[in-house]
Amino acid sequence: MKTAAIVTAKRFTAAKQRMSGAVPEEKRLALVEAMLGDVLEAVTGARQLAFTLVVTGEDAAETLAIGHGAEVIHDPADAGHVGAAELGIARARELGADSVLLLPGDCPLLEPREIDRLVTGLPDPFVTVVPDRHG
């Protein structure tokens, strides 16, 4: 199975808005960038992924993605998670992927071995949804 990672990253200024009252903007933006960097480290360190795509309209995210060897899909309209996922899936199919792992750019503590364990030996077709704290 050829699995692609698709990481969606919104504009940094639009991310982590719930923190805006408690955390100064420059620190919030730095956190968003650091979290995306951590996700890209984990994804590019996973052995079971064929390639990584990053869907974003954020210039800094694009630079970070390229630095990690990911292909960038431009999302100038910032289409949201679903729209970004659709853009990424379409490109992954063009590149021959038969499965994808969709990840937001802010998954704390993600490890390459967890990704490998998740995508190894899955039946075809297979869908896993990891809920947020709201279920």
PDB file of C-alpha atoms in Angstrom:
ATOM      1  CA  MET A   1       0.000   0.000   0.000  1.00  0.00           C
ATOM      2  CA  LYS A   2       1.326   3.453  -0.929  1.00  0.00           C
ATOM      3  CA  THR A   3       0.292   5.836   1.846  1.00  0.00           C
ATOM      4  CA  ALA A   4       0.648   9.603   1.662  1.00  0.00           C
ATOM      5  CA  ALA A   5       0.579  11.967   4.616  1.00  0.00           C
ATOM      6  CA  ILE A   6      -1.508  15.075   4.070  1.00  0.00           C
ATOM      7  CA  VAL A   7      -0.867  17.803   6.621  1.00  0.00           C
ATOM      8  CA  THR A   8      -3.261  20.741   6.644  1.00  0.00           C
ATOM      9  CA  ALA A   9      -1.970  24.025   8.021  1.00  0.00           C
ATOM     10  CA  LYS A  10      -4.114  27.129   8.233  1.00  0.00           C
ATOM     11  CA  ARG A  11      -2.663  30.615   8.242  1.00  0.00           C
ATOM     12  CA  PHE A  12      -0.736  31.092  11.465  1.00  0.00           C
ATOM     13  CA  THR A  13      -2.690  34.243  12.344  1.00  0.00           C
ATOM     14  CA  ALA A  14      -5.936  32.237  12.151  1.00  0.00           C
ATOM     15  CA  ALA A  15      -4.676  29.344  14.281  1.00  0.00           C
ATOM     16  CA  LYS A  16      -5.092  28.902  18.027  1.00  0.00           C
ATOM     17  CA  GLN A  17      -7.573  31.775  18.264  1.00  0.00           C
ATOM     18  CA  ARG A  18      -8.902  30.568  21.621  1.00  0.00           C
ATOM     19  CA  MET A  19      -5.498  31.396  23.096  1.00  0.00           C
ATOM     20  CA  SER A  20      -5.500  34.966  21.791  1.00  0.00           C
ATOM     21  CA  GLY A  21      -6.807  36.528  25.001  1.00  0.00           C
ATOM     22  CA  ALA A  22      -4.244  34.794  27.186  1.00  0.00           C
ATOM     23  CA  VAL A  23      -1.149  34.520  24.987  1.00  0.00           C
ATOM     24  CA  PRO A  24       0.509  37.403  23.111  1.00  0.00           C
ATOM     25  CA  GLU A  25       0.236  37.076  19.338  1.00  0.00           C
ATOM     26  CA  GLU A  26       3.969  36.635  18.692  1.00  0.00           C
ATOM     27  CA  LYS A  27       4.108  33.712  21.152  1.00  0.00           C
ATOM     28  CA  ARG A  28       0.948  32.180  19.707  1.00  0.00           C
ATOM     29  CA  LEU A  29       2.385  32.382  16.180  1.00  0.00           C
ATOM     30  CA  ALA A  30       5.659  30.856  17.377  1.00  0.00           C
ATOM     31  CA  LEU A  31       3.714  28.012  19.010  1.00  0.00           C
ATOM     32  CA  VAL A  32       1.769  27.315  15.817  1.00  0.00           C
ATOM     33  CA  GLU A  33       4.981  27.225  13.787  1.00  0.00           C
ATOM     34  CA  ALA A  34       6.717  24.976  16.333  1.00  0.00           C
ATOM     35  CA  MET A  35       3.780  22.559  16.407  1.00  0.00           C
ATOM     36  CA  LEU A  36       3.754  22.314  12.615  1.00  0.00           C
ATOM     37  CA  GLY A  37       7.500  21.676  12.671  1.00  0.00           C
ATOM     38  CA  ASP A  38       6.983  18.853  15.176  1.00  0.00           C
ATOM     39  CA  VAL A  39       4.260  17.268  13.030  1.00  0.00           C
ATOM     40  CA  LEU A  40       6.482  17.472   9.947  1.00  0.00           C
ATOM     41  CA  GLU A  41       9.381  15.898  11.872  1.00  0.00           C
ATOM     42  CA  ALA A  42       7.152  12.994  12.893  1.00  0.00           C
ATOM     43  CA  VAL A  43       5.616  12.498   9.461  1.00  0.00           C
ATOM     44  CA  THR A  44       8.883  12.662   7.546  1.00  0.00           C
ATOM     45  CA  GLY A  45      10.472  10.341  10.106  1.00  0.00           C
ATOM     46  CA  ALA A  46       7.818   7.665   9.594  1.00  0.00           C
ATOM     47  CA  ARG A  47       9.027   4.787   7.423  1.00  0.00           C
ATOM     48  CA  GLN A  48       5.635   3.614   6.196  1.00  0.00           C
ATOM     49  CA  LEU A  49       4.683   6.825   4.387  1.00  0.00           C
ATOM     50  CA  ALA A  50       5.543   7.201   0.710  1.00  0.00           C
ATOM     51  CA  PHE A  51       5.457  11.003   0.674  1.00  0.00           C
ATOM     52  CA  THR A  52       4.147  14.065   2.484  1.00  0.00           C
ATOM     53  CA  LEU A  53       1.917  16.831   1.173  1.00  0.00           C
ATOM     54  CA  VAL A  54       1.259  20.054   3.054  1.00  0.00           C
ATOM     55  CA  VAL A  55      -1.821  22.074   2.127  1.00  0.00           C
ATOM     56  CA  THR A  56      -1.513  25.681   3.241  1.00  0.00           C
ATOM     57  CA  GLY A  57      -1.934  29.319   2.363  1.00  0.00           C
ATOM     58  CA  GLU A  58       0.721  30.362   4.903  1.00  0.00           C
ATOM     59  CA  ASP A  59       4.143  31.358   3.524  1.00  0.00           C
ATOM     60  CA  ALA A  60       5.993  30.357   6.702  1.00  0.00           C
ATOM     61  CA  ALA A  61       4.304  26.936   6.659  1.00  0.00           C
ATOM     62  CA  GLU A  62       5.304  26.503   3.023  1.00  0.00           C
ATOM     63  CA  THR A  63       8.943  27.249   3.847  1.00  0.00           C
ATOM     64  CA  LEU A  64       8.856  24.834   6.781  1.00  0.00           C
ATOM     65  CA  ALA A  65       7.264  22.103   4.657  1.00  0.00           C
ATOM     66  CA  ILE A  66       9.815  22.453   1.869  1.00  0.00           C
ATOM     67  CA  GLY A  67      12.586  22.279   4.461  1.00  0.00           C
ATOM     68  CA  HIS A  68      11.205  18.902   5.547  1.00  0.00           C
ATOM     69  CA  GLY A  69      11.034  17.582   1.992  1.00  0.00           C
ATOM     70  CA  ALA A  70       7.262  17.855   1.660  1.00  0.00           C
ATOM     71  CA  GLU A  71       5.422  18.961  -1.447  1.00  0.00           C
ATOM     72  CA  VAL A  72       3.313  22.069  -0.891  1.00  0.00           C
ATOM     73  CA  ILE A  73      -0.179  22.465  -2.275  1.00  0.00           C
ATOM     74  CA  HIS A  74      -1.118  26.117  -2.284  1.00  0.00           C
ATOM     75  CA  ASP A  75      -4.417  26.974  -0.633  1.00  0.00           C
ATOM     76  CA  PRO A  76      -4.611  30.759  -1.049  1.00  0.00           C
ATOM     77  CA  ALA A  77      -8.318  30.783  -0.156  1.00  0.00           C
ATOM     78  CA  ASP A  78      -7.575  28.975   3.133  1.00  0.00           C
ATOM     79  CA  ALA A  79     -10.393  26.523   2.352  1.00  0.00           C
ATOM     80  CA  GLY A  80     -10.591  25.052   5.862  1.00  0.00           C
ATOM     81  CA  HIS A  81      -9.757  21.513   6.921  1.00  0.00           C
ATOM     82  CA  VAL A  82     -12.237  19.755   4.620  1.00  0.00           C
ATOM     83  CA  GLY A  83     -11.330  21.841   1.567  1.00  0.00           C
ATOM     84  CA  ALA A  84      -7.622  21.404   2.275  1.00  0.00           C
ATOM     85  CA  ALA A  85      -8.094  17.657   2.726  1.00  0.00           C
ATOM     86  CA  GLU A  86      -9.855  17.440  -0.638  1.00  0.00           C
ATOM     87  CA  LEU A  87      -7.002  19.318  -2.339  1.00  0.00           C
ATOM     88  CA  GLY A  88      -4.460  17.011  -0.709  1.00  0.00           C
ATOM     89  CA  ILE A  89      -6.332  13.819  -1.566  1.00  0.00           C
ATOM     90  CA  ALA A  90      -6.632  14.847  -5.209  1.00  0.00           C
ATOM     91  CA  ARG A  91      -2.868  15.447  -5.427  1.00  0.00           C
ATOM     92  CA  ALA A  92      -2.064  12.227  -3.544  1.00  0.00           C
ATOM     93  CA  ARG A  93      -4.131  10.276  -6.077  1.00  0.00           C
ATOM     94  CA  GLU A  94      -2.266  11.978  -8.937  1.00  0.00           C
ATOM     95  CA  LEU A  95       0.982  10.791  -7.333  1.00  0.00           C
ATOM     96  CA  GLY A  96      -0.263   7.201  -7.040  1.00  0.00           C
ATOM     97  CA  ALA A  97      -1.252   6.977  -3.388  1.00  0.00           C
ATOM     98  CA  ASP A  98      -3.885   4.389  -2.594  1.00  0.00           C
ATOM     99  CA  SER A  99      -4.329   5.569   0.988  1.00  0.00           C
ATOM    100  CA  VAL A 100      -3.819   8.785   2.915  1.00  0.00           C
ATOM    101  CA  LEU A 101      -3.238   9.847   6.480  1.00  0.00           C
ATOM    102  CA  LEU A 102      -4.859  13.238   7.133  1.00  0.00           C
ATOM    103  CA  LEU A 103      -3.294  15.260   9.918  1.00  0.00           C
ATOM    104  CA  PRO A 104      -3.812  18.804  11.128  1.00  0.00           C
ATOM    105  CA  GLY A 105      -0.599  20.745  11.601  1.00  0.00           C
ATOM    106  CA  ASP A 106      -1.022  20.875  15.368  1.00  0.00           C
ATOM    107  CA  CYS A 107      -0.852  17.306  16.704  1.00  0.00           C
ATOM    108  CA  PRO A 108       1.198  17.519  19.886  1.00  0.00           C
ATOM    109  CA  LEU A 109       3.576  14.703  20.818  1.00  0.00           C
ATOM    110  CA  LEU A 110       3.118  12.784  17.550  1.00  0.00           C
ATOM    111  CA  GLU A 111       5.863  10.190  17.025  1.00  0.00           C
ATOM    112  CA  PRO A 112       7.032   8.511  13.798  1.00  0.00           C
ATOM    113  CA  ARG A 113       6.639   5.030  15.306  1.00  0.00           C
ATOM    114  CA  GLU A 114       2.991   5.790  16.152  1.00  0.00           C
ATOM    115  CA  ILE A 115       2.358   6.743  12.534  1.00  0.00           C
ATOM    116  CA  ASP A 116       4.079   3.579  11.297  1.00  0.00           C
ATOM    117  CA  ARG A 117       2.043   1.444  13.695  1.00  0.00           C
ATOM    118  CA  LEU A 118      -1.166   3.129  12.561  1.00  0.00           C
ATOM    119  CA  VAL A 119      -0.652   2.571   8.841  1.00  0.00           C
ATOM    120  CA  THR A 120       1.024  -0.861   8.915  1.00  0.00           C
ATOM    121  CA  GLY A 121      -1.170  -3.804   8.056  1.00  0.00           C
ATOM    122  CA  LEU A 122      -4.448  -1.959   7.730  1.00  0.00           C
ATOM    123  CA  PRO A 123      -7.146  -3.718   5.732  1.00  0.00           C
ATOM    124  CA  ASP A 124      -8.163  -2.102   2.461  1.00  0.00           C
ATOM    125  CA  PRO A 125     -10.282   0.053   2.616  1.00  0.00           C
ATOM    126  CA  PHE A 126      -9.936   1.385   6.134  1.00  0.00           C
ATOM    127  CA  VAL A 127     -10.862   4.608   7.894  1.00  0.00           C
ATOM    128  CA  THR A 128      -9.744   5.726  11.335  1.00  0.00           C
ATOM    129  CA  VAL A 129     -10.964   8.942  12.874  1.00  0.00           C
ATOM    130  CA  VAL A 130      -9.172  10.306  15.899  1.00  0.00           C
ATOM    131  CA  PRO A 131     -11.600  12.546  17.772  1.00  0.00           C
ATOM    132  CA  ASP A 132     -10.656  15.747  19.497  1.00  0.00           C
ATOM    133  CA  ARG A 133     -11.471  16.332  23.144  1.00  0.00           C
ATOM    134  CA  HIS A 134     -15.112  17.013  22.229  1.00  0.00           C
ATOM    135  CA  GLY A 135     -15.536  13.552  20.711  1.00  0.00           C
TER     136      GLY A 135
END
